[in-house]
Short mmCIF file of C-alpha atoms in Angstrom, two decimals:
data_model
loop_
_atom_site.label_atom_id
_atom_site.label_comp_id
_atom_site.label_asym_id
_atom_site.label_seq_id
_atom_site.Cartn_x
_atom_site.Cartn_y
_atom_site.Cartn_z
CA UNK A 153 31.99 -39.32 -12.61
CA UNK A 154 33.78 -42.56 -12.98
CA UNK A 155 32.84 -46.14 -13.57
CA UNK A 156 33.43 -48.81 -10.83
CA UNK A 157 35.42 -50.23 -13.94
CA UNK A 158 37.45 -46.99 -14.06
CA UNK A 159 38.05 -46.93 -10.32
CA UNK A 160 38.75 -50.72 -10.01
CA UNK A 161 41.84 -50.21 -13.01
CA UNK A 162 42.81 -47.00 -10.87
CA UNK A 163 43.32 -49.12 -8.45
CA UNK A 164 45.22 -52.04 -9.88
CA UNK A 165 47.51 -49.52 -11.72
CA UNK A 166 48.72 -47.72 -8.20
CA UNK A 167 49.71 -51.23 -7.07
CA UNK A 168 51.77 -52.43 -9.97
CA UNK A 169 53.31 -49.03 -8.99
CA UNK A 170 54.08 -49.51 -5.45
CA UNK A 171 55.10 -53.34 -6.50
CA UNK A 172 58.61 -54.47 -5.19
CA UNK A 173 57.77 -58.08 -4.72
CA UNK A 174 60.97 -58.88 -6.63
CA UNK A 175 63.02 -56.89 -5.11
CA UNK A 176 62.01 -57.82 -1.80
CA UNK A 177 62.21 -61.02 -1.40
CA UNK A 178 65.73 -61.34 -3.79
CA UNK A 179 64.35 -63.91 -5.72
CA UNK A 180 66.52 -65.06 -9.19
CA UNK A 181 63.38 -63.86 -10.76
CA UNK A 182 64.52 -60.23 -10.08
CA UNK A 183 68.41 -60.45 -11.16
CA UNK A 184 69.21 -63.28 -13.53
CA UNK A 185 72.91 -62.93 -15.07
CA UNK A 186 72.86 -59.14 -14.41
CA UNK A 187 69.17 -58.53 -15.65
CA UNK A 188 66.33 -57.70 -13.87
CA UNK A 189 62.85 -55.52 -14.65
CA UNK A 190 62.61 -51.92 -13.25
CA UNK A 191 59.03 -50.25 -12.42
CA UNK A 192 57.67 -46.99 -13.75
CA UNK A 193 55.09 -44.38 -12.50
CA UNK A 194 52.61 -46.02 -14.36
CA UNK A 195 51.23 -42.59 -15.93
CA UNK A 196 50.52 -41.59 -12.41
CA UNK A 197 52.05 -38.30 -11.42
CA UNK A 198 53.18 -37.86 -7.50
CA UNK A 199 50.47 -35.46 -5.57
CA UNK A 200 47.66 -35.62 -8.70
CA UNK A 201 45.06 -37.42 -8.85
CA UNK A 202 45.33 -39.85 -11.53
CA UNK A 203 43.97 -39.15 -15.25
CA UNK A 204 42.11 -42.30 -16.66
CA UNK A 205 42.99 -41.48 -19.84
CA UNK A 206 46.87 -41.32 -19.21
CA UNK A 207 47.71 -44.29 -17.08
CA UNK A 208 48.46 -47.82 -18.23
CA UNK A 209 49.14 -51.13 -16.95
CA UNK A 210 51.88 -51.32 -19.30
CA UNK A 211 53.05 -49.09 -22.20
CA UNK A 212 51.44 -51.32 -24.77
CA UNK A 213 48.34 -50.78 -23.36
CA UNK A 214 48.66 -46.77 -24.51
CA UNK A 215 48.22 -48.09 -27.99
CA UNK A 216 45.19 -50.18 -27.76
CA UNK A 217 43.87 -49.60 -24.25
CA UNK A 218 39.92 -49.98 -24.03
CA UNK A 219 39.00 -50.87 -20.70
CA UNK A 220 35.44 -52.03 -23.02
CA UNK A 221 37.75 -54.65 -25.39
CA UNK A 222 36.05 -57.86 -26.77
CA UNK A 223 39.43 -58.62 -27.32
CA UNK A 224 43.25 -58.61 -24.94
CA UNK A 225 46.42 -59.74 -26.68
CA UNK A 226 48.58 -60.94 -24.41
CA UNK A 227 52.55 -60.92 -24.51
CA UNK A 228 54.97 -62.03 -22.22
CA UNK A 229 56.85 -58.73 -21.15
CA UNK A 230 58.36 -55.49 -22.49
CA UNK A 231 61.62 -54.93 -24.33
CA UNK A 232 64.27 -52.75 -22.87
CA UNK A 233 63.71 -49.74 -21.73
CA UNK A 234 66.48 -47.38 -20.09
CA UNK A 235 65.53 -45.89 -16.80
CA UNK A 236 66.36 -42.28 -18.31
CA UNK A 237 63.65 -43.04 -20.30
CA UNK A 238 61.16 -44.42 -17.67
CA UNK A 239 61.97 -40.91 -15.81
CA UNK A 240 60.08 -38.73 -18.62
CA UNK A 241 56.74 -37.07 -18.01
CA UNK A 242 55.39 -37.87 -21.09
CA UNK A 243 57.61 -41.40 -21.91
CA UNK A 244 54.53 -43.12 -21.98
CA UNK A 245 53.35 -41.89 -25.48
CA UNK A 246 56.13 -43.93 -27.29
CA UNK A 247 53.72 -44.97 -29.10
CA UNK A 248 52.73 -42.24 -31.13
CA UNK A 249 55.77 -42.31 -32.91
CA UNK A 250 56.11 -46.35 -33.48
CA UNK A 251 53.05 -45.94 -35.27
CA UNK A 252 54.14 -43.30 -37.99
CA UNK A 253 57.28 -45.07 -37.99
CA UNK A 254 56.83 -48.51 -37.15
CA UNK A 255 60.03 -48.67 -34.98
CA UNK A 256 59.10 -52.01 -33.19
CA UNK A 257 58.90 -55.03 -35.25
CA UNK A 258 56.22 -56.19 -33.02
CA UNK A 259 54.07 -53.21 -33.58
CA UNK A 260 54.78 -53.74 -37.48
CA UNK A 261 53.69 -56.88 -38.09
CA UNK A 262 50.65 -56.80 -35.68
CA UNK A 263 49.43 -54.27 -37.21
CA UNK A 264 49.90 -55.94 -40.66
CA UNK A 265 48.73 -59.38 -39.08
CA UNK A 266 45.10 -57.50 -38.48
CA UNK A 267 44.78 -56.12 -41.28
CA UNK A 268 45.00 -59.15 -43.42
CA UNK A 269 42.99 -61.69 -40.94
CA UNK A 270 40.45 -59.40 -39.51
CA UNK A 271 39.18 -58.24 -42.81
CA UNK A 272 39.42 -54.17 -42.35
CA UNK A 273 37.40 -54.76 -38.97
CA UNK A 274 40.13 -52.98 -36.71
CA UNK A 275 42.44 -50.12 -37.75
CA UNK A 276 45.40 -50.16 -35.54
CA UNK A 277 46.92 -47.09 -36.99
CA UNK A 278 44.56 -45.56 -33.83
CA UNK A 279 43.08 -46.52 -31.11
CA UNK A 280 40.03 -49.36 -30.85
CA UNK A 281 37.68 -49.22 -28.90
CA UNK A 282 37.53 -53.56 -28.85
CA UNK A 283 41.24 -53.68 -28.26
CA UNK A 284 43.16 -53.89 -25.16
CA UNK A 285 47.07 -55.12 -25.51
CA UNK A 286 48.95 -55.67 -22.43
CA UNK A 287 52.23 -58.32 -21.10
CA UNK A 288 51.71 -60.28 -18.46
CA UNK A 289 54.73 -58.82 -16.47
CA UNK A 290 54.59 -55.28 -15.44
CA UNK A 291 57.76 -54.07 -15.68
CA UNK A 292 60.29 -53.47 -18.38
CA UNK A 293 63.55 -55.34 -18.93
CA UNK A 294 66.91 -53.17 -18.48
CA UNK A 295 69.29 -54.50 -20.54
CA UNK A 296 67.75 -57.33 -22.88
CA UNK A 297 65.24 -56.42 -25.49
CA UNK A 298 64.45 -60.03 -25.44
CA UNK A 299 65.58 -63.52 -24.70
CA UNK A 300 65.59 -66.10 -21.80
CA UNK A 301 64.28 -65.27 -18.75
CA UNK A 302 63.02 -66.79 -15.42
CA UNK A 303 59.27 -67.82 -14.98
CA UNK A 304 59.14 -66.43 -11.83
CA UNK A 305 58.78 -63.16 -13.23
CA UNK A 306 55.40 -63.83 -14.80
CA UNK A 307 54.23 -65.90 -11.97
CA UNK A 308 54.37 -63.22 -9.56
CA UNK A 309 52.90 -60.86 -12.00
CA UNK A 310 49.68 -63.04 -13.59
CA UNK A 311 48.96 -63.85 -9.71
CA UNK A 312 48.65 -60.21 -8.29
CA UNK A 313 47.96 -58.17 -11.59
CA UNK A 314 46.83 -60.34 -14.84
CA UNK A 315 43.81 -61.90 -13.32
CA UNK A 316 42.63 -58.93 -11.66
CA UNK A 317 43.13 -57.02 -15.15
CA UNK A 318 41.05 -59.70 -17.01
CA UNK A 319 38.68 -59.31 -14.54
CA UNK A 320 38.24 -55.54 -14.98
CA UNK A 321 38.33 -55.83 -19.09
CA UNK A 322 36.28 -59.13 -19.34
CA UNK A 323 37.38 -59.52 -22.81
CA UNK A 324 35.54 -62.39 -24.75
CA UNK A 325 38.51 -63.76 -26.42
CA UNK A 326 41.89 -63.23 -25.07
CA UNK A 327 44.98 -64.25 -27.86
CA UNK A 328 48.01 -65.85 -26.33
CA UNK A 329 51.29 -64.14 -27.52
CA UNK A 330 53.49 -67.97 -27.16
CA UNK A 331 53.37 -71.02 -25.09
CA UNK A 332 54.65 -69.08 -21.93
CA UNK A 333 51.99 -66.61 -21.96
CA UNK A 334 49.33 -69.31 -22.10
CA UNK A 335 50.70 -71.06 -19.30
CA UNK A 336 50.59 -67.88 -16.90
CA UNK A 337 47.43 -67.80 -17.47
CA UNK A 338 46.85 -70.70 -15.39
CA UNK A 339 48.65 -68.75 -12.62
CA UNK A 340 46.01 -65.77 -11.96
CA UNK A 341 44.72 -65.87 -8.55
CA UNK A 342 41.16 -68.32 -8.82
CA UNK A 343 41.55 -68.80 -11.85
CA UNK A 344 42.39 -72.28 -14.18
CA UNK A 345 42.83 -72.75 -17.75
CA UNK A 346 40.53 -75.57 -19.25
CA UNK A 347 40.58 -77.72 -22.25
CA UNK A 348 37.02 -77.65 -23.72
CA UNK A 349 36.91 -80.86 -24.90
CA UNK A 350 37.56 -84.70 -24.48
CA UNK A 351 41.40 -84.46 -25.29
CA UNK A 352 43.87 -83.12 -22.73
CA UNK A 353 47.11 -82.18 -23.97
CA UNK A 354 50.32 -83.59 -23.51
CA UNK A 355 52.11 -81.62 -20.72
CA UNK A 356 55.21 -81.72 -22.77
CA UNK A 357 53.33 -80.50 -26.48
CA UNK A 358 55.09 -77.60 -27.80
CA UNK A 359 53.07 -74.58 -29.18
CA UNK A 360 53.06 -75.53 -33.09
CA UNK A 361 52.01 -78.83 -32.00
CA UNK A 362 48.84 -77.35 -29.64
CA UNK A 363 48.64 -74.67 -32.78
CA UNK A 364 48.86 -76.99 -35.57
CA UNK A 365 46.66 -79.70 -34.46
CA UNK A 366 44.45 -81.11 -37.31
CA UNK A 367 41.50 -79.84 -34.83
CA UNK A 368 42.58 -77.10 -32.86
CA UNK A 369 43.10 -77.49 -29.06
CA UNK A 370 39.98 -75.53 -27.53
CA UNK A 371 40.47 -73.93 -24.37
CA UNK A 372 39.40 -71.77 -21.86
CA UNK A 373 40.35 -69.36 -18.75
CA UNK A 374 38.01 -70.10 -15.86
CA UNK A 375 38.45 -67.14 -13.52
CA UNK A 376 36.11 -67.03 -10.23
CA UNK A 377 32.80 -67.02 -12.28
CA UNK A 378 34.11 -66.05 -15.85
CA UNK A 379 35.11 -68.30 -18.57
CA UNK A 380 36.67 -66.79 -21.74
CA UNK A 381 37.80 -67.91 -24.87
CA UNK A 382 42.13 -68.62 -25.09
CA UNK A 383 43.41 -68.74 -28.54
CA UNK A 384 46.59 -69.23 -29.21
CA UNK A 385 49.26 -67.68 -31.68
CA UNK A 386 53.46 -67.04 -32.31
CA UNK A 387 54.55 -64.22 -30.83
CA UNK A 388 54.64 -61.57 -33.86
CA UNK A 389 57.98 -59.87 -33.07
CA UNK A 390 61.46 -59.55 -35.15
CA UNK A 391 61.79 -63.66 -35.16
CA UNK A 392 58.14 -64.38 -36.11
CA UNK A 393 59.72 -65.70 -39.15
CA UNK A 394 62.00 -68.44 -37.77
CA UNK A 395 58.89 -69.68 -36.15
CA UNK A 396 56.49 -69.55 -38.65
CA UNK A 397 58.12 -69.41 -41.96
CA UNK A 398 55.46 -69.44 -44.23
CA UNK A 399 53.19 -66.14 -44.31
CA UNK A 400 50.45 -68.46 -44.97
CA UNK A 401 50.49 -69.99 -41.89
CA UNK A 402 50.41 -66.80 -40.11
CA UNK A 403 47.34 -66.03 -41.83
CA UNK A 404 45.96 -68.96 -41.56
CA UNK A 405 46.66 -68.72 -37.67
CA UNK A 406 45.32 -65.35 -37.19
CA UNK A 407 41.99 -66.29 -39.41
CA UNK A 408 40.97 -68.87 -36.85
CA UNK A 409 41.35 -66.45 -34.28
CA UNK A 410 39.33 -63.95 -36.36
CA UNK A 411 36.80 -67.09 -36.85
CA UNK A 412 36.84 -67.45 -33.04
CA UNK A 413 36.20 -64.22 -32.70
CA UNK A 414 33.14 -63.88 -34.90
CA UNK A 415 31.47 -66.67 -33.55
CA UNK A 416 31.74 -65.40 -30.16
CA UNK A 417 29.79 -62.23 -31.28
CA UNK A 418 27.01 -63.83 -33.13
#
């Protein structure tokens, strides 16, 4: 028997799958300089009934995938991904082997990133049952592993899929992979991201300045009833370095959000 949280993801899962909003309305979001994001089948198989335990939102969510998280890290979208690939039954357990191997700098360093902040309280060598890590776009990029891209993309996306997502987790904390990330946020359908106290930032403040503010900018995602936490934090892929060059300032990043964290369980 399922949970109405089960059936609701179910749900939201077979419409990423059916989504062709880009395609359909030929928006720049959809084919920028000869890129554009291709769909998958989601986990779902044609004429089955889906398996809760095999579909995702995205592929990052077949790592850590609790639909009970306290926590979601957030990212902005997936790396390439050839449509070969996208075409195999069982394509979605990629992740098996990045975690033996560690093929995605990402991957790596999150998983190094945890252990040192968090103490030993989450092994991400398997799954957690407080973790849920998704992007906010739903599809996977065809030719770029990263790099610019419209904002369109994530937009769309955070309006029809992110919000109703959060809604089905209802994380209490939800990390912030960059400064575009954080600002989808404020697109998911009723929902608005608030600054918890007296200060408003600057609409123009980078992410190291919001980050590396003597007292950290507090804020907030207000979504229909819900609030929940936002913290902020680099993205923690192959140029984490160039944007946080000292390893102490990644720690000392990710041990505020561990802080956070804590404080929101006691």
């Amino acid at each position: 028997m399922r949970s109405e949280k089960e059936e609701k993801y179910i749900e939201l899962v077979k419409d990423m799958r059916e989504c062709r909003i880009c395609q359909g309305i030929k928006a720049p979001a959809y084919c920028e300089d000869g890129e554009y994001l291709v769909n998958d089948s989601h986990g779902i198989v044609s004429g089955q009934e889906p398996d809760i335990d095999r579909i995702y939102a995205n592929r990052w969510n077949m790592w850590q995938g609790s639909l009970d998280a306290e926590i979601m890290v957030i990212g902005l979208d997936f790396g390439r991904v050839t449509e070969e690939s996208l075409d195999q039954p069982e394509g979605h357990r990629w992740w098996e082997e990045g975690i033996s191997g560690w093929k995605s700098p990402t991957d790596k360093n999150l998983n190094r990133i945890f252990s040192e902040a968090f103490g030993g309280e989450f092994d991400l060598t398997k799954p957690c049952d407080k973790l849920f890590f998704t992007n906010v776009a739903c599809c996977y990029r065809q030719k770029k592993t990263s790099g610019a891209s419209n904002g369109a993309w994530y937009a769309f996306c955070a309006r029809r899929y992110l919000g109703r997502l959060i809604q089905i987790i209802e994380p209490r904390l939800i990390v912030c992979l960059g400064l575009q990330v954080f600002e989808s946020m404020g697109y998911c359908e009723n929902g608005r991201i608030l600054c918890t106290d007296d200060r408003k930032p600057e609409r123009e403040m980078s992410l190291r300045e919001l980050i590396n503010a003597k007292d950290p900018y507090h804020f907030e995602l207000e979504l229909g009833s819900k609030r929940i936490e936002i913290a902020l934090a680099y993205h923690p892929g192959a140029n984490m370095n160039r944007n946080r060059k000292d390893e102490k300032d990644v720690r000392t990043d990710w041990k505020r959000i561990f802080e956070l964290y804590m404080q929101l369980k006691n």
